[in-house]
Amino acid sequence: MAGAIHFERRELGNLRDRDLAAQGLMVTNPPWGERLDEQEQAAWLYAGLGRLLGEKAPAWRAVLLGGEVTALDRAGMDLEAQWKVRNGALTNFIRVSRPRPPAPREPLRVGEAPSFELPEPAVPLFNRLRKNGKHLRRWLDREDIQAYRLYDRDLPEFNVAVDIYGDQVLVQEFKAPSSVDPEKARQRRQWAVTATRAALGVHREQVHLRTRERQKGRDQYRKLNNQNRYQVVREGRAHLLVNLDDYLDTGLFLDHRPMRLRIAEEAAGKRFLNLFAYTGAATVQALAGGARRAVTVDTSRRYLDWAACNLALNGFATDRHPLVRADAQAWLDDCKEQFDLIFCDPPTFSNNKGREDFVVQEHHGDLIRRIMKRLEPGGVLYFSCNYRRFELEESLRRWYAVEDLTAWSLPEDFRRNGAIHHCYAIRHEDD
């Protein structure tokens, strides 16, 4: 059969345009599970499969076998036929579908004039949004950026950040001190939302509002809502899930965009380690860039489940690229594997059960020395943190080759706030 059939083991995420003829038939029984978290991952895998066929093979047909109709629906393809069958005690569905070419989805940009008449107090913020949007437009279009920061507390009277995620807007209000009259704070918040809607020409349903305040302990991870609405945004070749309603953070740190894209550029054929990985966005970028193996470590089960969905959406399997729930420092002590490319973005502070609490300024030196034991000669560690007064331990510069990438790593939409993070490339001295 070798002359007629080609057999190959490869992940869906590594499928390229050249692999697909103009017309064809895809028959697949994608992974699906009985547990709720497995079903959610399967649903996002189907979403990734449907998107991939819509982009690369719109003239094909697809036959999918699955156990959950809601998961199959996530593929977003046009249904032609369906059969309900039994497999022992399990109910399965066989679907014949046609891919749906993706509709053009332009990310939001600021217009020249307000889309409706503004109250006078909202005009200064509209003018600043228009100025920022004009400054960023050429860069956004050239770099094909879908998620970005438009405004970050530029005006004292509007203490908010405005972030764009595709066709949705997140307005984050930084909680006013108790000395500010609550009614006055409410009015300013309303003006901020009004100015944002007018500048971007969006409906109320497209604007998500949050209030941020200083968090203690694990409060930053607590759930604020239970809407479970996730949106897909594209970053380079990766597609990433964000949630604009349920958590304090969205699942994607926008200021790390340049570093994630750099990881994608450098990852081909390499073993990648992501420590304090959050929702695994850097892992997805490494795999999209051709990494042969990726290991993702975080203490949060919720964020690792999110990371699993991110991997599934992009066609990568967690059995080949494990997600590890563990304290990073303890895991490093037990790890015997070597890596060529490592990304580490620890929190400023975190509580550890049974161990000393982690404080980045105090403990980063020991953490980096542990990481460097797992870094292959010729490899690189990208170390980042968002503690504004961070200073790298001086002895690290004597032991390793350290390159300060902070200025390079700040994207255009964050240059007005130059202290948002610090970033270093660290290599073995003899490389």
Coordinates of C-alpha atoms in Angstrom, one line a residue:
M1 CA 0.0 0.0 0.0
A2 CA 3.0 2.3 0.3
G3 CA 2.7 3.5 -3.2
A4 CA -1.0 4.5 -2.8
I5 CA -1.3 5.6 0.8
H6 CA 0.9 7.9 2.9
F7 CA 1.0 7.3 6.6
E8 CA 2.4 9.9 9.0
R9 CA 2.1 10.7 12.7
R10 CA 1.7 14.5 13.1
E11 CA -0.3 16.8 15.2
L12 CA -3.2 18.8 13.7
G13 CA -1.5 22.0 14.7
N14 CA 1.4 21.2 12.4
L15 CA -0.8 20.9 9.3
R16 CA 0.2 23.4 6.6
D17 CA -1.4 24.7 3.4
R18 CA 0.9 22.5 1.2
D19 CA -0.6 19.4 2.9
L20 CA -4.1 20.0 1.5
A21 CA -5.2 19.6 -2.1
A22 CA -7.9 21.9 -3.6
Q23 CA -10.6 19.3 -2.9
G24 CA -10.8 16.3 -0.6
L25 CA -12.6 14.5 2.3
M26 CA -11.5 14.5 5.9
V27 CA -12.7 11.7 8.1
T28 CA -11.8 11.9 11.8
N29 CA -12.7 10.6 15.2
P30 CA -11.2 13.4 17.4
P31 CA -10.4 12.8 21.0
W32 CA -13.4 13.2 23.3
G33 CA -13.9 12.3 27.0
E34 CA -16.6 11.8 29.5
R35 CA -15.3 14.2 32.1
L36 CA -16.5 17.8 31.8
D37 CA -13.0 19.3 31.4
E38 CA -12.3 16.7 28.6
Q39 CA -15.5 17.6 26.9
E40 CA -14.6 21.3 26.9
Q41 CA -11.2 20.6 25.5
A42 CA -12.8 18.4 22.8
A43 CA -15.2 21.2 21.9
W44 CA -12.3 23.6 21.4
L45 CA -10.4 21.0 19.4
Y46 CA -13.5 20.8 17.1
A47 CA -13.5 24.6 16.9
G48 CA -9.9 24.5 15.8
L49 CA -10.5 21.8 13.3
G50 CA -13.5 23.7 11.8
R51 CA -11.5 26.9 11.6
L52 CA -8.5 25.2 10.0
L53 CA -10.7 23.6 7.3
G54 CA -12.5 26.8 6.7
E55 CA -9.2 28.6 6.2
K56 CA -7.2 26.0 4.3
A57 CA -9.7 23.6 2.7
P58 CA -13.1 25.4 2.2
A59 CA -14.0 23.1 -0.8
W60 CA -13.5 19.9 1.3
R61 CA -16.2 17.9 3.1
A62 CA -15.7 16.5 6.7
V63 CA -17.0 13.4 8.4
L64 CA -16.7 13.8 12.2
L65 CA -17.5 11.2 14.9
G66 CA -18.2 12.5 18.3
G67 CA -20.0 11.9 21.6
E68 CA -21.5 15.3 22.3
V69 CA -23.6 17.3 20.0
T70 CA -22.7 20.6 21.7
A71 CA -19.0 19.8 21.2
L72 CA -19.6 18.9 17.5
D73 CA -21.5 22.2 17.1
R74 CA -18.4 24.1 18.1
A75 CA -16.8 23.1 14.8
G76 CA -18.9 25.8 13.1
M77 CA -19.4 23.9 9.9
D78 CA -22.6 23.6 7.7
L79 CA -24.3 20.3 8.5
E80 CA -25.3 18.1 5.6
A81 CA -26.3 14.9 7.4
Q82 CA -26.1 13.2 10.8
W83 CA -26.6 9.7 12.2
K84 CA -27.0 8.7 15.8
V85 CA -25.4 5.3 16.5
R86 CA -24.6 3.1 19.5
N87 CA -21.1 2.0 20.4
G88 CA -21.7 -0.4 23.2
A89 CA -23.2 1.6 26.1
L90 CA -22.1 4.9 24.5
T91 CA -24.1 7.1 22.1
N92 CA -22.1 8.5 19.2
F93 CA -22.9 10.9 16.4
I94 CA -21.6 10.8 12.8
R95 CA -21.8 14.1 11.0
V96 CA -21.1 15.1 7.4
S97 CA -20.4 18.8 7.1
R98 CA -18.9 21.4 4.9
P99 CA -16.4 23.9 6.2
R100 CA -17.4 27.5 6.4
P101 CA -14.8 30.0 5.2
P102 CA -14.2 32.4 8.0
A103 CA -16.0 35.7 7.7
P104 CA -13.6 38.7 7.8
R105 CA -13.3 40.0 11.3
E106 CA -11.6 43.3 11.5
P107 CA -10.4 44.3 15.0
L108 CA -11.7 47.5 16.3
R109 CA -10.0 50.7 15.4
V110 CA -10.8 54.3 16.5
G111 CA -12.8 56.5 14.1
E112 CA -12.1 60.2 13.3
A113 CA -15.5 61.4 14.6
P114 CA -17.7 60.2 17.5
S115 CA -20.4 57.8 16.4
F116 CA -22.9 59.7 18.5
E117 CA -23.2 63.0 20.3
L118 CA -21.1 63.1 23.5
P119 CA -21.7 64.8 26.9
E120 CA -19.2 67.5 27.4
P121 CA -17.3 65.8 30.2
A122 CA -16.6 62.7 28.0
V123 CA -15.0 64.7 25.2
P124 CA -11.5 64.9 26.6
L125 CA -11.3 61.1 26.8
F126 CA -12.7 60.7 23.3
N127 CA -10.0 63.1 22.0
R128 CA -7.3 61.1 23.8
L129 CA -8.6 57.8 22.4
R130 CA -8.7 59.3 18.9
K131 CA -5.1 60.6 19.3
N132 CA -3.9 57.2 20.6
G133 CA -5.7 55.3 17.9
K134 CA -4.2 57.5 15.2
H135 CA -0.7 57.0 16.6
L136 CA -1.2 53.2 16.8
R137 CA -3.1 52.5 13.5
R138 CA -0.2 52.1 11.1
W139 CA 1.6 49.8 13.6
L140 CA -1.5 47.7 14.3
D141 CA -2.2 47.2 10.6
R142 CA 1.4 46.4 9.7
E143 CA 1.8 43.9 12.5
D144 CA -1.8 42.5 12.0
I145 CA -2.6 42.9 15.7
Q146 CA -6.1 41.9 17.0
A147 CA -5.6 42.5 20.8
Y148 CA -4.0 45.7 22.1
R149 CA -4.1 48.4 24.7
L150 CA -5.6 51.7 23.4
Y151 CA -5.5 53.8 26.6
D152 CA -3.8 53.5 30.0
R153 CA -4.7 56.2 32.6
D154 CA -3.4 59.0 30.4
L155 CA -5.7 61.6 31.9
P156 CA -6.0 62.0 35.7
E157 CA -9.7 62.3 35.6
F158 CA -10.1 59.0 33.7
N159 CA -8.3 56.4 35.7
V160 CA -9.1 53.5 33.4
A161 CA -7.4 51.2 30.9
V162 CA -9.1 50.4 27.5
D163 CA -8.1 47.1 25.9
I164 CA -9.3 45.8 22.5
Y165 CA -9.8 42.1 21.9
G166 CA -11.0 41.6 18.3
D167 CA -14.4 43.2 18.2
Q168 CA -14.8 43.4 22.0
V169 CA -13.7 46.2 24.4
L170 CA -12.6 45.8 28.0
V171 CA -12.7 48.9 30.2
Q172 CA -10.9 48.4 33.4
E173 CA -11.5 51.0 36.1
F174 CA -8.9 51.3 38.8
K175 CA -10.8 51.7 42.0
A176 CA -11.0 55.3 43.3
P177 CA -9.7 55.9 46.9
S178 CA -12.3 56.3 49.6
S179 CA -11.8 60.1 49.6
V180 CA -13.5 60.3 46.2
D181 CA -17.3 60.7 46.2
P182 CA -18.8 57.5 45.0
E183 CA -21.4 59.3 42.9
K184 CA -18.7 61.3 41.2
A185 CA -16.7 58.1 40.6
R186 CA -19.8 56.4 39.1
Q187 CA -20.4 59.4 36.8
R188 CA -16.8 59.3 35.5
R189 CA -17.0 55.6 34.9
Q190 CA -20.1 56.2 32.8
W191 CA -18.4 58.9 30.8
A192 CA -15.5 56.6 30.2
V193 CA -17.7 53.9 28.8
T194 CA -19.6 56.5 26.7
A195 CA -16.4 58.0 25.2
T196 CA -15.1 54.5 24.4
R197 CA -18.3 53.5 22.6
A198 CA -18.3 56.7 20.6
A199 CA -14.6 56.4 19.7
L200 CA -14.9 52.8 18.5
G201 CA -18.5 52.8 17.2
V202 CA -19.5 49.8 19.3
H203 CA -22.7 48.7 21.0
R204 CA -23.1 48.3 24.7
E205 CA -23.0 44.5 24.4
Q206 CA -19.4 44.8 23.1
V207 CA -18.1 46.7 26.1
H208 CA -17.0 44.8 29.2
L209 CA -16.4 46.8 32.4
R210 CA -14.3 45.7 35.4
T211 CA -13.1 47.4 38.5
R212 CA -9.5 46.7 39.6
E213 CA -8.1 47.1 43.1
R214 CA -5.1 45.9 44.9
Q215 CA -5.3 42.2 45.5
K216 CA -4.0 40.1 48.4
G217 CA -3.0 36.5 48.4
R218 CA -5.0 34.4 45.8
D219 CA -7.8 37.0 45.4
Q220 CA -6.4 37.8 41.9
Y221 CA -7.5 34.3 40.8
R222 CA -11.0 34.3 42.3
K223 CA -14.0 34.2 39.9
L224 CA -15.9 37.4 39.5
N225 CA -18.7 36.1 37.3
N226 CA -19.9 32.8 35.9
Q227 CA -20.8 33.5 32.3
N228 CA -18.2 31.2 30.8
R229 CA -18.0 33.1 27.6
Y230 CA -14.7 32.7 25.8
Q231 CA -13.6 34.6 22.8
V232 CA -10.9 33.6 20.3
V233 CA -8.2 36.2 19.3
R234 CA -5.4 35.6 16.9
E235 CA -1.8 36.4 17.7
G236 CA 0.6 35.5 14.9
R237 CA -0.2 31.9 14.0
A238 CA -1.7 31.2 17.4
H239 CA -5.4 31.4 18.4
L240 CA -5.9 32.1 22.1
L241 CA -8.9 32.1 24.4
V242 CA -9.8 35.2 26.5
N243 CA -12.5 35.7 29.0
L244 CA -13.6 39.3 29.5
D245 CA -16.2 38.8 32.2
D246 CA -15.4 36.0 34.7
Y247 CA -11.9 36.8 36.1
L248 CA -9.8 39.8 37.1
D249 CA -7.4 39.0 34.2
T250 CA -8.4 38.0 30.7
G251 CA -6.1 35.0 30.2
L252 CA -3.7 37.0 27.9
F253 CA -1.1 39.5 29.1
L254 CA -1.0 41.9 26.2
D255 CA 2.4 43.4 27.2
H256 CA 4.1 40.1 26.6
R257 CA 3.1 39.9 22.9
P258 CA 6.6 40.6 21.5
M259 CA 8.2 37.9 23.7
R260 CA 5.6 35.3 22.8
L261 CA 6.1 36.0 19.1
R262 CA 9.9 35.8 19.6
I263 CA 9.4 32.4 21.2
A264 CA 7.4 31.3 18.1
E265 CA 10.2 32.4 15.8
E266 CA 12.9 30.6 17.8
A267 CA 11.1 27.4 18.8
A268 CA 11.4 25.2 15.7
G269 CA 12.7 21.7 16.7
K270 CA 13.4 22.7 20.3
R271 CA 12.3 21.5 23.7
F272 CA 10.3 24.3 25.4
L273 CA 9.6 24.9 29.1
N274 CA 7.0 27.4 30.4
L275 CA 7.1 28.2 34.1
F276 CA 4.4 30.1 36.0
A277 CA 2.6 29.5 32.7
Y278 CA -0.8 31.0 33.4
T279 CA -3.1 30.0 30.5
G280 CA -0.3 28.7 28.4
A281 CA -0.2 31.3 25.6
A282 CA 3.6 31.1 25.3
T283 CA 3.3 27.3 25.1
V284 CA 0.9 27.6 22.2
Q285 CA 3.2 30.1 20.4
A286 CA 6.2 27.7 20.9
L287 CA 4.2 24.8 19.4
A288 CA 2.9 26.9 16.6
G289 CA 6.5 27.8 15.8
G290 CA 7.4 24.1 15.6
A291 CA 8.7 23.1 19.1
R292 CA 9.0 19.3 19.2
R293 CA 8.1 19.2 22.9
A294 CA 6.6 21.6 25.4
V295 CA 6.1 21.3 29.2
T296 CA 3.8 23.8 31.0
V297 CA 4.0 24.3 34.8
D298 CA 1.6 26.2 37.0
T299 CA 0.0 25.8 40.4
S300 CA -3.5 26.6 39.3
R301 CA -5.8 23.8 38.0
R302 CA -8.2 26.4 36.5
Y303 CA -5.4 28.0 34.4
L304 CA -4.0 24.6 33.4
D305 CA -7.5 23.6 32.2
W306 CA -7.6 26.9 30.3
A307 CA -4.2 26.1 28.8
A308 CA -5.4 22.6 27.7
C309 CA -8.2 24.3 25.8
N310 CA -5.8 26.7 24.2
L311 CA -3.7 23.8 23.1
A312 CA -6.7 21.9 21.8
L313 CA -8.0 25.0 19.9
N314 CA -4.6 25.0 18.0
G315 CA -4.5 21.3 17.4
F316 CA -1.9 20.2 20.0
A317 CA -2.2 17.3 22.4
T318 CA -1.5 17.5 26.1
D319 CA -0.3 13.9 26.2
R320 CA 2.6 14.9 24.0
H321 CA 3.0 18.3 25.7
P322 CA 2.2 17.8 29.4
L323 CA 0.6 20.3 31.7
V324 CA 2.0 20.0 35.2
R325 CA 0.3 21.3 38.3
A326 CA 3.2 22.0 40.7
D327 CA 5.2 24.7 42.5
A328 CA 7.8 25.7 39.9
Q329 CA 10.8 25.6 42.3
A330 CA 9.9 22.2 43.8
W331 CA 9.3 20.8 40.3
L332 CA 12.7 22.1 39.1
D333 CA 14.3 20.3 42.0
D334 CA 12.9 17.0 40.8
C335 CA 13.1 17.5 37.1
K336 CA 15.7 15.5 35.1
E337 CA 14.8 16.8 31.6
Q338 CA 16.8 19.4 29.7
F339 CA 15.3 22.2 27.6
D340 CA 16.6 24.4 24.8
L341 CA 14.1 27.3 25.3
I342 CA 12.6 28.4 28.6
F343 CA 10.1 31.2 29.5
C344 CA 9.6 32.2 33.1
D345 CA 7.2 34.9 34.2
P346 CA 6.8 34.6 38.0
P347 CA 4.4 36.7 40.0
T348 CA 5.6 39.5 42.2
F349 CA 4.4 37.6 45.2
S350 CA 2.7 34.2 45.8
N351 CA 1.6 32.1 48.7
N352 CA 3.1 28.6 48.8
K353 CA 1.6 25.8 51.0
G354 CA 4.3 24.1 53.0
R355 CA 7.1 26.3 51.6
E356 CA 8.3 29.9 52.1
D357 CA 6.2 32.4 50.3
F358 CA 7.7 33.5 47.0
V359 CA 8.8 37.1 46.6
V360 CA 10.3 37.8 43.2
Q361 CA 12.8 40.5 44.2
E362 CA 14.1 38.3 47.1
H363 CA 14.0 34.8 45.5
H364 CA 14.5 35.3 41.8
G365 CA 18.3 34.6 42.0
D366 CA 17.8 31.2 43.5
L367 CA 14.9 30.5 41.0
I368 CA 17.1 31.4 38.0
R369 CA 20.0 29.3 39.2
R370 CA 17.6 26.3 39.4
I371 CA 16.3 27.0 35.9
M372 CA 19.8 27.2 34.4
K373 CA 20.5 23.7 35.6
R374 CA 17.7 22.5 33.2
L375 CA 18.9 24.7 30.3
E376 CA 20.8 23.0 27.6
P377 CA 24.1 24.6 26.5
G378 CA 23.3 26.9 23.6
G379 CA 19.8 27.5 24.9
V380 CA 18.2 30.6 26.3
L381 CA 16.0 31.5 29.3
Y382 CA 13.7 34.4 28.9
F383 CA 12.9 35.8 32.3
S384 CA 10.3 38.4 32.9
C385 CA 8.5 39.9 35.8
N386 CA 6.1 42.9 36.4
Y387 CA 7.5 44.2 39.7
R388 CA 8.1 47.8 38.7
R389 CA 11.1 48.3 41.1
F390 CA 12.7 45.0 40.1
E391 CA 16.5 44.8 40.1
L392 CA 18.3 41.7 38.8
E393 CA 20.7 40.1 41.3
E394 CA 24.2 41.3 40.4
S395 CA 25.8 37.9 40.9
L396 CA 23.7 36.5 38.0
R397 CA 25.7 38.7 35.6
R398 CA 28.9 37.1 36.8
W399 CA 27.7 33.6 36.4
Y400 CA 25.7 33.9 33.2
A401 CA 25.5 36.0 30.0
V402 CA 22.7 38.4 30.7
E403 CA 21.0 40.6 28.1
D404 CA 18.5 43.2 29.2
L405 CA 15.6 43.0 26.7
T406 CA 13.2 45.3 28.6
A407 CA 13.2 48.2 26.2
W408 CA 12.9 45.8 23.2
S409 CA 10.1 43.8 24.8
L410 CA 7.8 46.8 25.3
P411 CA 5.3 46.8 22.5
E412 CA 4.1 50.1 20.9
D413 CA 0.8 50.1 22.8
F414 CA 2.6 50.0 26.2
R415 CA 5.5 52.4 25.6
R416 CA 3.6 55.1 27.5
N417 CA 4.1 53.0 30.5
G418 CA 7.7 51.9 30.3
A419 CA 7.9 50.1 33.7
I420 CA 5.1 47.6 33.1
H421 CA 7.6 44.7 33.1
H422 CA 11.3 43.8 33.1
C423 CA 12.7 41.2 30.7
Y424 CA 16.1 39.4 30.3
A425 CA 17.7 36.8 28.0
I426 CA 20.0 34.6 30.1
R427 CA 22.4 32.1 28.6
H428 CA 25.3 30.0 29.9
E429 CA 28.5 32.0 29.8
D430 CA 30.4 29.7 27.5
D431 CA 27.7 29.7 24.7

